[in-house]
mmCIF file of C-alpha atoms in Angstrom:
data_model
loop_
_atom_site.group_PDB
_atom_site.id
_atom_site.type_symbol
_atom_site.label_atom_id
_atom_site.label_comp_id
_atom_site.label_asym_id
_atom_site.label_seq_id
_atom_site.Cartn_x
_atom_site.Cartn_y
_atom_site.Cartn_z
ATOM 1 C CA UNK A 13 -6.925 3.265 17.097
ATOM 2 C CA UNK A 14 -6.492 -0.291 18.255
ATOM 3 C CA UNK A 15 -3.247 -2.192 16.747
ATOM 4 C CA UNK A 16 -3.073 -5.425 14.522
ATOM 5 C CA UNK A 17 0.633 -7.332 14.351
ATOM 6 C CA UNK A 18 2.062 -8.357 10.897
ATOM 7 C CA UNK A 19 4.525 -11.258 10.440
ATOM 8 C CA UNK A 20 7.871 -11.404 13.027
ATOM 9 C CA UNK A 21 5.784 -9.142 15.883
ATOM 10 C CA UNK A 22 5.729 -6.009 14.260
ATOM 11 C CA UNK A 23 2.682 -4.063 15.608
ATOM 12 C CA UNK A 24 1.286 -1.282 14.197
ATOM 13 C CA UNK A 25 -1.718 0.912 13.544
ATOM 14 C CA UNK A 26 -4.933 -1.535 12.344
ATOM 15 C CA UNK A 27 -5.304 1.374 9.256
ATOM 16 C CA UNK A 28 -2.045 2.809 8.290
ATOM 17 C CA UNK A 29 -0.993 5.646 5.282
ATOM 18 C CA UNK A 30 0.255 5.685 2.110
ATOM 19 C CA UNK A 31 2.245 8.517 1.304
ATOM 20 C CA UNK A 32 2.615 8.099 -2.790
ATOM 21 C CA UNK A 33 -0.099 10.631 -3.129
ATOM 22 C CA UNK A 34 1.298 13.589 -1.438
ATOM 23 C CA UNK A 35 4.233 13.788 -4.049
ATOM 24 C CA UNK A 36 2.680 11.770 -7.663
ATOM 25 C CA UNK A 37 0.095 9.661 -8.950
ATOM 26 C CA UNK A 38 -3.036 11.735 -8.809
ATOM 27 C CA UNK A 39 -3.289 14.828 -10.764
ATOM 28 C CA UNK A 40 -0.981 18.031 -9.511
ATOM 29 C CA UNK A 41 0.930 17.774 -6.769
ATOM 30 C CA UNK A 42 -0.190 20.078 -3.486
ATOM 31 C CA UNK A 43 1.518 23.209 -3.351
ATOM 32 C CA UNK A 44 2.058 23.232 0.556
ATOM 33 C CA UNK A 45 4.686 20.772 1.343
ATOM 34 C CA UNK A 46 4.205 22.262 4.987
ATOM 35 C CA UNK A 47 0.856 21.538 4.904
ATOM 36 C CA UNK A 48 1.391 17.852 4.073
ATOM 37 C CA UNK A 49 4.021 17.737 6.980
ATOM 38 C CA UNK A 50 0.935 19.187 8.798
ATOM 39 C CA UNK A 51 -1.357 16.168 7.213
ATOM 40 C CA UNK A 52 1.482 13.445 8.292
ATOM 41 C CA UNK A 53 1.768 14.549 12.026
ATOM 42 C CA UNK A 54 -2.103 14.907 12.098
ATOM 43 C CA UNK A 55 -2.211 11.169 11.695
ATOM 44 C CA UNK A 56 -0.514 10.390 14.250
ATOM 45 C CA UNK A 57 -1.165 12.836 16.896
ATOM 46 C CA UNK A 58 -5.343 12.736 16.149
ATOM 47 C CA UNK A 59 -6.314 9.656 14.576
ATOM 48 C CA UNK A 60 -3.798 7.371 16.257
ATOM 49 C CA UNK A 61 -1.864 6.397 13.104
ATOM 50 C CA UNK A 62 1.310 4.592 13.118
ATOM 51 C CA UNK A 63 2.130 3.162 10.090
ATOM 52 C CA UNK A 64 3.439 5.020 7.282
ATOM 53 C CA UNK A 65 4.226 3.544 3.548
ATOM 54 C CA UNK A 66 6.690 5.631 1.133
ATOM 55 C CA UNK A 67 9.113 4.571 -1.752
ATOM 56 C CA UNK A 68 12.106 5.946 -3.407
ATOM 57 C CA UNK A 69 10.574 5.762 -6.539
ATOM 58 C CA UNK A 70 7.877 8.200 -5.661
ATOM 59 C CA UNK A 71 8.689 11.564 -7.006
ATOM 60 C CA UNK A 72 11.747 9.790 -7.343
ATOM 61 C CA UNK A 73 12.889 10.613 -3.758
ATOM 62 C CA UNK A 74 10.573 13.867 -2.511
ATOM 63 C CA UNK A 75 8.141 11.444 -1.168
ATOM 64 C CA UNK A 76 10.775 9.667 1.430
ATOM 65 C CA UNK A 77 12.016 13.185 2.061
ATOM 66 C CA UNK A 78 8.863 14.415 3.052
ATOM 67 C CA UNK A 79 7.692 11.321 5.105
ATOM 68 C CA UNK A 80 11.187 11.729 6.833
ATOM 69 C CA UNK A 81 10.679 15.615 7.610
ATOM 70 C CA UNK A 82 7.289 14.875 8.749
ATOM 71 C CA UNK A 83 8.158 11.818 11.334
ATOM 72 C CA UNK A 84 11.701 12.562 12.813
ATOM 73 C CA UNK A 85 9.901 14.529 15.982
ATOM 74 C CA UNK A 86 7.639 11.269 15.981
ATOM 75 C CA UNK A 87 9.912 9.081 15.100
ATOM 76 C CA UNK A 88 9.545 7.020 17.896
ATOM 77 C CA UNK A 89 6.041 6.340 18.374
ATOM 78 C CA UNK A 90 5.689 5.187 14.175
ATOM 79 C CA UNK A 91 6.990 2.378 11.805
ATOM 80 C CA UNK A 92 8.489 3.262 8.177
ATOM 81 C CA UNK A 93 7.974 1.048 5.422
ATOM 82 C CA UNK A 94 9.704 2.180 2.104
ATOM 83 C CA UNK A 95 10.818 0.130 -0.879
ATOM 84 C CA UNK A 96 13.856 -0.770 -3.335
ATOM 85 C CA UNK A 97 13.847 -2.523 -6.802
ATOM 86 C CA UNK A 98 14.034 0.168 -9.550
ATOM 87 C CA UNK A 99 16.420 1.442 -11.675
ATOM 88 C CA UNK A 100 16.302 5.013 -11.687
ATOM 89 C CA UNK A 101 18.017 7.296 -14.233
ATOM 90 C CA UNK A 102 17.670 10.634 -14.631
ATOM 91 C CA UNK A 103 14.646 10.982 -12.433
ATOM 92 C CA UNK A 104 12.501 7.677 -14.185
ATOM 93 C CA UNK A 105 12.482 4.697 -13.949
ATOM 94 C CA UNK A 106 13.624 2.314 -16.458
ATOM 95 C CA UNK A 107 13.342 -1.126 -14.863
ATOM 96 C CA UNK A 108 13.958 -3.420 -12.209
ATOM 97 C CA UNK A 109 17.537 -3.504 -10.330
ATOM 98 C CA UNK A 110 17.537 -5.561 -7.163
ATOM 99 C CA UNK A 111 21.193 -6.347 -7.501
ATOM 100 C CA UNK A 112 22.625 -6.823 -3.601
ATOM 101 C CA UNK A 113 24.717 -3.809 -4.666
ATOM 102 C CA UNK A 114 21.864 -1.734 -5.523
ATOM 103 C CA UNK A 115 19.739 -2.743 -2.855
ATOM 104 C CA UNK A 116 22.479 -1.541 -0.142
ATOM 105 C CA UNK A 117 22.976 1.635 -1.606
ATOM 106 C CA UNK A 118 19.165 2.176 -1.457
ATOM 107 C CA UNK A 119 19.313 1.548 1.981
ATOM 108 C CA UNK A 120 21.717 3.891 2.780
ATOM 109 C CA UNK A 121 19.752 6.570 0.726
ATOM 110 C CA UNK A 122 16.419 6.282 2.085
ATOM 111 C CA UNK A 123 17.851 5.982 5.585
ATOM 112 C CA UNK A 124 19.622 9.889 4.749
ATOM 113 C CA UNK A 125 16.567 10.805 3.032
ATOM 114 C CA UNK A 126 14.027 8.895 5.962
ATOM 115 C CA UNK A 127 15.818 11.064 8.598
ATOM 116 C CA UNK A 128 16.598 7.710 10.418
ATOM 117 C CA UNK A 129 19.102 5.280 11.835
ATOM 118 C CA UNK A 130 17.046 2.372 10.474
ATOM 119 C CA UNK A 131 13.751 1.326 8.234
ATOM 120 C CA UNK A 132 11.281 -0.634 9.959
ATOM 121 C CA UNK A 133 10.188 -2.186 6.935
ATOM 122 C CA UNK A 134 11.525 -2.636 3.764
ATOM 123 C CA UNK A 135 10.342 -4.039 0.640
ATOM 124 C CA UNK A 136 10.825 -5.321 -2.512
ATOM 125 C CA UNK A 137 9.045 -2.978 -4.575
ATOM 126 C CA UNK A 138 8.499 -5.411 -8.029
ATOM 127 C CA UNK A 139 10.024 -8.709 -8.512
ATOM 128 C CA UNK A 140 12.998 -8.877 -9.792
ATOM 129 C CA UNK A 141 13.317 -11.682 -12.706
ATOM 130 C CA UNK A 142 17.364 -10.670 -13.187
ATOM 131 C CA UNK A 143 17.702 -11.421 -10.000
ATOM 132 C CA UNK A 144 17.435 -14.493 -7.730
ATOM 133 C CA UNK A 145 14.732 -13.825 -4.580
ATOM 134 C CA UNK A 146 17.696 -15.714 -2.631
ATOM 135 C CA UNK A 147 19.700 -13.476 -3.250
ATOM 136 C CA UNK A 148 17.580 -10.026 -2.311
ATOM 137 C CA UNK A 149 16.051 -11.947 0.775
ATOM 138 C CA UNK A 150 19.732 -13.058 2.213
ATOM 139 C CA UNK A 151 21.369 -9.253 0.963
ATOM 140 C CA UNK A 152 18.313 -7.837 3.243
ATOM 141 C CA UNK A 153 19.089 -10.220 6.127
ATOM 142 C CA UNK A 154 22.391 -8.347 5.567
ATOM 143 C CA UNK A 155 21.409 -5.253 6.459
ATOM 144 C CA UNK A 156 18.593 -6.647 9.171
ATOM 145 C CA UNK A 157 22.355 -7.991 10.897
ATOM 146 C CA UNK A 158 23.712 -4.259 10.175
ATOM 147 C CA UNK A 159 21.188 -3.050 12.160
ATOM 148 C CA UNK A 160 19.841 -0.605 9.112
ATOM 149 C CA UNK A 161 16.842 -2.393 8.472
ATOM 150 C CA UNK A 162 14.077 -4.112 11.070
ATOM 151 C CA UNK A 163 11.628 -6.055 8.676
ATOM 152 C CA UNK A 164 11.804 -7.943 5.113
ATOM 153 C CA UNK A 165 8.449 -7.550 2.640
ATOM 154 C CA UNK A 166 7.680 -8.098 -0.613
ATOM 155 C CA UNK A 167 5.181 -6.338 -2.727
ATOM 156 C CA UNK A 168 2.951 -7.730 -5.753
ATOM 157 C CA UNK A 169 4.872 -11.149 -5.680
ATOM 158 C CA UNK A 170 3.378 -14.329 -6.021
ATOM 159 C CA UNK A 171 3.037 -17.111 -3.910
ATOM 160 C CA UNK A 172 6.169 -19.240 -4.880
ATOM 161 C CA UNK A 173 8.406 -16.162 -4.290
ATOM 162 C CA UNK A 174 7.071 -15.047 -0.998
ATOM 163 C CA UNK A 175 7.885 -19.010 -0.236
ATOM 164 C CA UNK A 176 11.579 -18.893 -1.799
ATOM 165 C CA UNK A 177 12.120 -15.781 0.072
ATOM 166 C CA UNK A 178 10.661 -16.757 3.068
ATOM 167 C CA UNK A 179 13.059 -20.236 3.118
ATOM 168 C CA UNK A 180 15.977 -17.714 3.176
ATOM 169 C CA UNK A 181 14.936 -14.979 5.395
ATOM 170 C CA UNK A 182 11.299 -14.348 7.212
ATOM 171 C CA UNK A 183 8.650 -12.245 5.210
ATOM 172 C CA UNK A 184 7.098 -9.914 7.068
ATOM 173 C CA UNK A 185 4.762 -8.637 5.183
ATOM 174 C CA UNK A 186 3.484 -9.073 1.016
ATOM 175 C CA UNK A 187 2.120 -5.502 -0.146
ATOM 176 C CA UNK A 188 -0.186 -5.545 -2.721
ATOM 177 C CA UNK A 189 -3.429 -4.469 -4.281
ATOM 178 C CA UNK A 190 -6.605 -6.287 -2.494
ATOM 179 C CA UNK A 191 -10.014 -4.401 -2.582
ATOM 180 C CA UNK A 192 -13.413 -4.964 -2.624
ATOM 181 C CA UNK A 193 -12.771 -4.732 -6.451
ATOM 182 C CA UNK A 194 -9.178 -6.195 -6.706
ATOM 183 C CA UNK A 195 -9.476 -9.699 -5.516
ATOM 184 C CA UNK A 196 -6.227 -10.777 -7.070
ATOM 185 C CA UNK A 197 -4.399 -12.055 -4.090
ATOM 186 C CA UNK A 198 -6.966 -14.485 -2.579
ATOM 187 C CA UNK A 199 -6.592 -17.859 -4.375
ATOM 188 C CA UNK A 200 -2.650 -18.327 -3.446
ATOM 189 C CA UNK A 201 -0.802 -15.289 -1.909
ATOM 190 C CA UNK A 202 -3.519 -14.824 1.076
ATOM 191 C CA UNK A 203 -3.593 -18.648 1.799
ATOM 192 C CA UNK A 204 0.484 -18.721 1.658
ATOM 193 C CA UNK A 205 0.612 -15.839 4.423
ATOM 194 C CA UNK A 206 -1.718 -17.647 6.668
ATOM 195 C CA UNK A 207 0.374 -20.633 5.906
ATOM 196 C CA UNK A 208 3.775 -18.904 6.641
ATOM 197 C CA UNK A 209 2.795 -16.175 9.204
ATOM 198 C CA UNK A 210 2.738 -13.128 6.873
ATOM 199 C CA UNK A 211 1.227 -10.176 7.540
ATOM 200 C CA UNK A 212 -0.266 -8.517 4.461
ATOM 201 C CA UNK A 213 -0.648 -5.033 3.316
ATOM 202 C CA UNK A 214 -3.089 -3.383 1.012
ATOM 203 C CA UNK A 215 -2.587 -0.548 -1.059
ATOM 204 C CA UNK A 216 -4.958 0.745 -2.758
ATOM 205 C CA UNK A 217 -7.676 -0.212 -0.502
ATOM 206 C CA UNK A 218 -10.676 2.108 -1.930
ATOM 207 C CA UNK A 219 -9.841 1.358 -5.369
ATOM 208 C CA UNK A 220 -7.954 4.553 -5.975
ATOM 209 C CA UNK A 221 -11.005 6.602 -4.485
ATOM 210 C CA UNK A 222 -13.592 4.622 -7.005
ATOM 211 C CA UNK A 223 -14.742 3.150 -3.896
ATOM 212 C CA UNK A 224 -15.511 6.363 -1.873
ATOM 213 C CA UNK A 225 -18.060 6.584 -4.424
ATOM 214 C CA UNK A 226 -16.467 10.116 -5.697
ATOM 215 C CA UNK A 227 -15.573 8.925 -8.836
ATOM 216 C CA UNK A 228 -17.819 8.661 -12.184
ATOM 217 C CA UNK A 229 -18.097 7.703 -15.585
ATOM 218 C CA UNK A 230 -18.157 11.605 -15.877
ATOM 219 C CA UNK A 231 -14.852 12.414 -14.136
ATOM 220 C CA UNK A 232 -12.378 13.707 -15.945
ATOM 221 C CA UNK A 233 -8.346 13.469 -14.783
ATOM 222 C CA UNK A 234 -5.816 15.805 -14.200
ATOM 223 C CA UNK A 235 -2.624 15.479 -16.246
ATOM 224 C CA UNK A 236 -0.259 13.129 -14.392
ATOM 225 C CA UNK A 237 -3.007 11.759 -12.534
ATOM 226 C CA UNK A 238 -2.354 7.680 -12.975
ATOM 227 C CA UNK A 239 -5.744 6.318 -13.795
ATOM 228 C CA UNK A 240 -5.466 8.193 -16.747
ATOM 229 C CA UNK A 241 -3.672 5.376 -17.929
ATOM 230 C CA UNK A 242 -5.566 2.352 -16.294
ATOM 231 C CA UNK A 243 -8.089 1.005 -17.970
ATOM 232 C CA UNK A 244 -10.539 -0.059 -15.233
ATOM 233 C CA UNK A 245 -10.674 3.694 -15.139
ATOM 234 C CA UNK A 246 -11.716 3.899 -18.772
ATOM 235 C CA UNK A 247 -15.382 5.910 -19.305
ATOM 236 C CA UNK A 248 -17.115 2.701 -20.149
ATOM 237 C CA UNK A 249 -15.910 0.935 -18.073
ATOM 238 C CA UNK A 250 -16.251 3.230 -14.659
ATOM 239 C CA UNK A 251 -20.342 3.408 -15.479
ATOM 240 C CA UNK A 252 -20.125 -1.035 -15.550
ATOM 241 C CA UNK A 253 -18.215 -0.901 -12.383
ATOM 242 C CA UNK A 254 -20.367 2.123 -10.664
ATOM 243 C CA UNK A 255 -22.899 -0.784 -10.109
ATOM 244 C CA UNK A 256 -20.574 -2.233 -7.554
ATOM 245 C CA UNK A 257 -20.311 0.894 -6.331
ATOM 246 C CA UNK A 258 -23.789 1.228 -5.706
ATOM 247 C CA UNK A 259 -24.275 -1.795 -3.669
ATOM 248 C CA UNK A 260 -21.502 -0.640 -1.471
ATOM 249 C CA UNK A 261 -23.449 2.371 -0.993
ATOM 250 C CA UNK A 262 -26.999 0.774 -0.050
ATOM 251 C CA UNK A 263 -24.933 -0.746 3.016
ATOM 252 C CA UNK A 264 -22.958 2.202 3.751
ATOM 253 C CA UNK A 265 -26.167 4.580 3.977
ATOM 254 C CA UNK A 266 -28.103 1.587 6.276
ATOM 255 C CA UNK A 267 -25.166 1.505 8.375
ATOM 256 C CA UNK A 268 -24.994 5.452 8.758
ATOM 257 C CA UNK A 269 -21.445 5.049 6.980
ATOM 258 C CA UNK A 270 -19.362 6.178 4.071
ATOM 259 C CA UNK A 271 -18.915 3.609 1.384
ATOM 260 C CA UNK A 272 -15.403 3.990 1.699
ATOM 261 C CA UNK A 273 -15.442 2.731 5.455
ATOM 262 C CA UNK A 274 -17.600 0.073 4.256
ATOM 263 C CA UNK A 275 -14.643 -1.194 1.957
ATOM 264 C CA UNK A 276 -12.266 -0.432 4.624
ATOM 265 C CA UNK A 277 -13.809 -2.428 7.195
ATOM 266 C CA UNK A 278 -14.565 -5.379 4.517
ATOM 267 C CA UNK A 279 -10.422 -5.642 4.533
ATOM 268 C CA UNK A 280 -10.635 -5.280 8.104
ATOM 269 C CA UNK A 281 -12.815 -8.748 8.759
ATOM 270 C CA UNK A 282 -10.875 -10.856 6.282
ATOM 271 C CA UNK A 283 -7.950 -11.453 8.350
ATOM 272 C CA UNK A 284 -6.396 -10.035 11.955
ATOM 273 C CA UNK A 285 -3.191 -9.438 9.844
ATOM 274 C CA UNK A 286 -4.379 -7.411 7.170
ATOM 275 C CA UNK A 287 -3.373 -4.041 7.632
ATOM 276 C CA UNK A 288 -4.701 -1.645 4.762
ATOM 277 C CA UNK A 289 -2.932 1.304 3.857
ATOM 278 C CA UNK A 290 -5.201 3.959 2.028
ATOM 279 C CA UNK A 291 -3.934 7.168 1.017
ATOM 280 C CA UNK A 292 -4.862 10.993 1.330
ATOM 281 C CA UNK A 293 -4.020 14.557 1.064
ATOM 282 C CA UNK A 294 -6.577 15.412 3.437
ATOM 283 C CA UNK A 295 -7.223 15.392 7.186
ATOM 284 C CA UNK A 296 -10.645 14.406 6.918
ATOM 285 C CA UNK A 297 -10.245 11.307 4.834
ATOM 286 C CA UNK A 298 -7.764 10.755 7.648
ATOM 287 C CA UNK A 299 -10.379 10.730 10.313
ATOM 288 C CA UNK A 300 -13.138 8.865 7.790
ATOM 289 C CA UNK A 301 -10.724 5.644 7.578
ATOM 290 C CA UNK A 302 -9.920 5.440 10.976
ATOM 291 C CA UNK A 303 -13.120 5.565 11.793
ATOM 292 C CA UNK A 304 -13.792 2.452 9.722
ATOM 293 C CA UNK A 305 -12.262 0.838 12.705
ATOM 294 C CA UNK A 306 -15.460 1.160 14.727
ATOM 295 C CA UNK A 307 -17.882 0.051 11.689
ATOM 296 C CA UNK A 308 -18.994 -3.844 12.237
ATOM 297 C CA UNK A 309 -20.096 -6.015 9.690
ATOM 298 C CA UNK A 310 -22.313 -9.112 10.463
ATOM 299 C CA UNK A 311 -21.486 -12.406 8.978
ATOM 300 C CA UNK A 312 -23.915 -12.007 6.777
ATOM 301 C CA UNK A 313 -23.205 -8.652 5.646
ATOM 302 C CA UNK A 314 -19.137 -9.587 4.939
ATOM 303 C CA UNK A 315 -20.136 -12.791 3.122
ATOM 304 C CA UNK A 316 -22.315 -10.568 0.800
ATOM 305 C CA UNK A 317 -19.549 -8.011 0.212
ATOM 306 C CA UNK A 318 -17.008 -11.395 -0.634
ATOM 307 C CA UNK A 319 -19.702 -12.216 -3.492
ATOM 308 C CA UNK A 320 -20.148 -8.572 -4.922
ATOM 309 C CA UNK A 321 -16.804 -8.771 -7.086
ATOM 310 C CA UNK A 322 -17.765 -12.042 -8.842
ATOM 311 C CA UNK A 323 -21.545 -10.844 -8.537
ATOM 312 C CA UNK A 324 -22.099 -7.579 -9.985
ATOM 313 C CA UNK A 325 -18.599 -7.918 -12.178
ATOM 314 C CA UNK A 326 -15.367 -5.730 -12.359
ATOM 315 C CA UNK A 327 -14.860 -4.499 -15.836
ATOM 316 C CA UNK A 328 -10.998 -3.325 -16.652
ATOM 317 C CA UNK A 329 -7.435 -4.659 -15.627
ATOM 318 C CA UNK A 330 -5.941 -2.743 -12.370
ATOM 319 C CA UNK A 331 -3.490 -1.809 -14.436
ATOM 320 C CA UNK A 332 -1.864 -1.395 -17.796
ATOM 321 C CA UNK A 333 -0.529 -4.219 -19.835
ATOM 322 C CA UNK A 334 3.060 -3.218 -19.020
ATOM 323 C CA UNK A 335 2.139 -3.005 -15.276
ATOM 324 C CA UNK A 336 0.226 -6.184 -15.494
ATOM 325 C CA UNK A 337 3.144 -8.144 -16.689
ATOM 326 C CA UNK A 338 4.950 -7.475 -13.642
ATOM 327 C CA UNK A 339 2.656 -8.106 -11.058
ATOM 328 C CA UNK A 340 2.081 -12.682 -9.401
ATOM 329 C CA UNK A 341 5.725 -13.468 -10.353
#
C-alpha cells in the first residue's frame, strides 16, 4: 500500500484501522481475542497497513490493551494513535476531563497499556469546554518535550479550536466523521487544514457499514451495538438513505468494485492528506479497503459522488442529541 503524510511529516499507510470495533460499539464483542491479535498483525504483514487508531475509552481500556499486544513485535514498522479527554469512573464515562493533570496520567496509562515507550499520535478525543485548548495543546507539547508522545490531534473540533490549538502547538491531524454521507467537516474544518497543514482523519468512513451496502431498513441490531441509538440508523430512515446507497452501487458494479471501495476511494481523491480509517473484525474487509487504493475515479465520476449527499438527501443526525452537542466546538 502506497503512503500519504499528515501534518508535521508523519507518514503512514494511505488506509489505516480503527480498532473501536474489536472491543465495543457493534453488537457482541468477538470471543477470540487471539484471533483479533491475528486480524491486527494481518494488516500489517498482508495488506501493508500501518496506521492503527485506539482509545482509552474503548472498552474502557481492553481496546489499547489489545492494539498494544497485537503491535509490540511490529512495533516498529506502525504508528499508534490513541486518545484522552474523558472522565472515566467505574468503567463509563461521565464527561469530559482534559485537565493537564488528567491528560498526563493518560499518557502514562496508555503508554503501559500500548506496550510502548511513546504514542505516535495522540488526540483530543472531545473538546473540552472546562478546559482552555491552550492549555491541552501546551500540556501535550509537554509530553512531545518528554519524549512520551510524537504527534498532537484533535478529534470532532471545529475550526476555531484546531486554530487556537494550532497557535500554541502544531496539529497534526483533526479526526472526525467525513463520508460520502457525513459531509460535516467540509465548509470550515477541511479548508482550515489545508490552510494550516493538517492532515485529517476519517472515522467512520463507510458510514458504520451502511455504505458497504450490507445494511437495510430490515436489519435488526445486536444489543450494545451503537446505531441502535443513532437515528440515521432509524427503520425509516435507513430505506430514505438506501437510495444513496444505491447510486453508490450502480458505480461500484460498472467499475467491477464494492460500494464500499467506491466510498473509500471518494475520501481518497478529496485531498493527498486524508487518511481514512475504517474499521473491521475481519481479514477480508481488510483486504477489500486496501484494495480501494487501486480503484480510480474520473473527474467526472468524483464530482458526481460530491453532489450525491445534497442530491439524493441524508435523512437522520450521525448521532444522538447528546452526541451532537459535543461535536464543531
Amino acid at each position: 500500500m502506497h503512503t500519504r503524510t499528515l501534518g508535521q511529516g508523519l507518514e503512514v499507510s494511505a488506509i489505516g484501522l480503527g480498532a473501536m470495533g474489536m472491543s465495543q460499539s457493534y453488537g457482541p464483542n468477538p470471543g477470540d481475542r487471539d484471533d483479533m491479535i491475528g486480524v491486527l498483525r494481518y494488516a500489517v504483514e498482508e495488506a501493508g497497513v500501518t496506521f492503527f487508531d485506539t482509545a482509552e475509552v474503548y472498552g474502557p481500556y481492553v481496546n489499547e490493551e489489545l492494539v498494544g499486544e497485537a503491535l509490540a513485535p511490529l512495533r516498529d514498522r506502525v504508528a499508534i494513535a490513541t486518545k484522552f479527554g474523558w472522565n472515566i469512573v467505574d468503567g463509563k464515562t461521565v464527561g469530559t476531563d482534559s485537565r493537564p493533570d488528567q491528560i498526563r496520567r493518560v499518557a502514562d496509562a496508555s503508554l503501559r497499556r500500548l506496550r510502548t515507550d511513546v504514542i505516535d499520535l495522540f488526540y483530543q478525543h472531545r473538546v473540552d469546554p472546562d478546559v482552555p485548548i491552550e492549555d491541552v495543546a501546551g500540556t501535550v507539547a509537554e509530553l512531545v518535550q518528554a519524549g512520551k508522545v510524537r504527534h498532537f490531534g484533535l478529534s470532532e473540533a471545529g475550526a476555531a479550536t484546531i486554530r487556537r490549538a494550532h497557535a500554541v502547538h502544531p496539529v497534526t491531524a483533526v479526526q472526525s466523521e467525513y463520508s460520502l454521507w457525513t459531509r460535516d467537516p467540509e465548509p470550515e474544518v477541511l479548508p482550515t487544514c489545508a490552510e494550516l497543514g493538517i492532515g485529517f482523519v476519517p472515522f467512520s468512513p463507510l458510514g458504520k457499514g451502511f455504505l458497504t451496502g450490507t445494511v437495510t431498513a430490515s436489519s435488526e441490531f445486536a444489543v450494545g451495538d451503537i446505531r441502535a441509538t443513532i437515528p440515521r440508523f432509524a427503520a425509516d430512515n435507513i430505506a430514505a438513505n438506501e437510495a444513496l446507497v444505491s447510486e453508490v452501487r450502480k458505480l461500484a458494479d460498472a467499475k467491477g468494485c464494492t460500494p464500499g471501495q467506491i466510498a473509500l476511494a471518494w475520501l481518497l481523491a478529496q485531498q493527498r492528506w486524508i487518511v481514512p480509517i475504517p474499521g473491521t473484525r475481519r481479514r477480508g474487509r481488510i483486504d477489500e479497503n486496501a484494495e480501494a487504493t487501486r480503484v480510480a475515479l474520473s473527474a467526472d465520476e468524483v464530482a458526481d459522488l460530491d453532489a450525491l449527499a445534497s442530491r439524493v438527501g441524508v435523512h437522520g443526525d450521525r448521532y444522538n442529541s447528546a452526541g451532537m452537542a459535543m461535536v464543531g466546538l
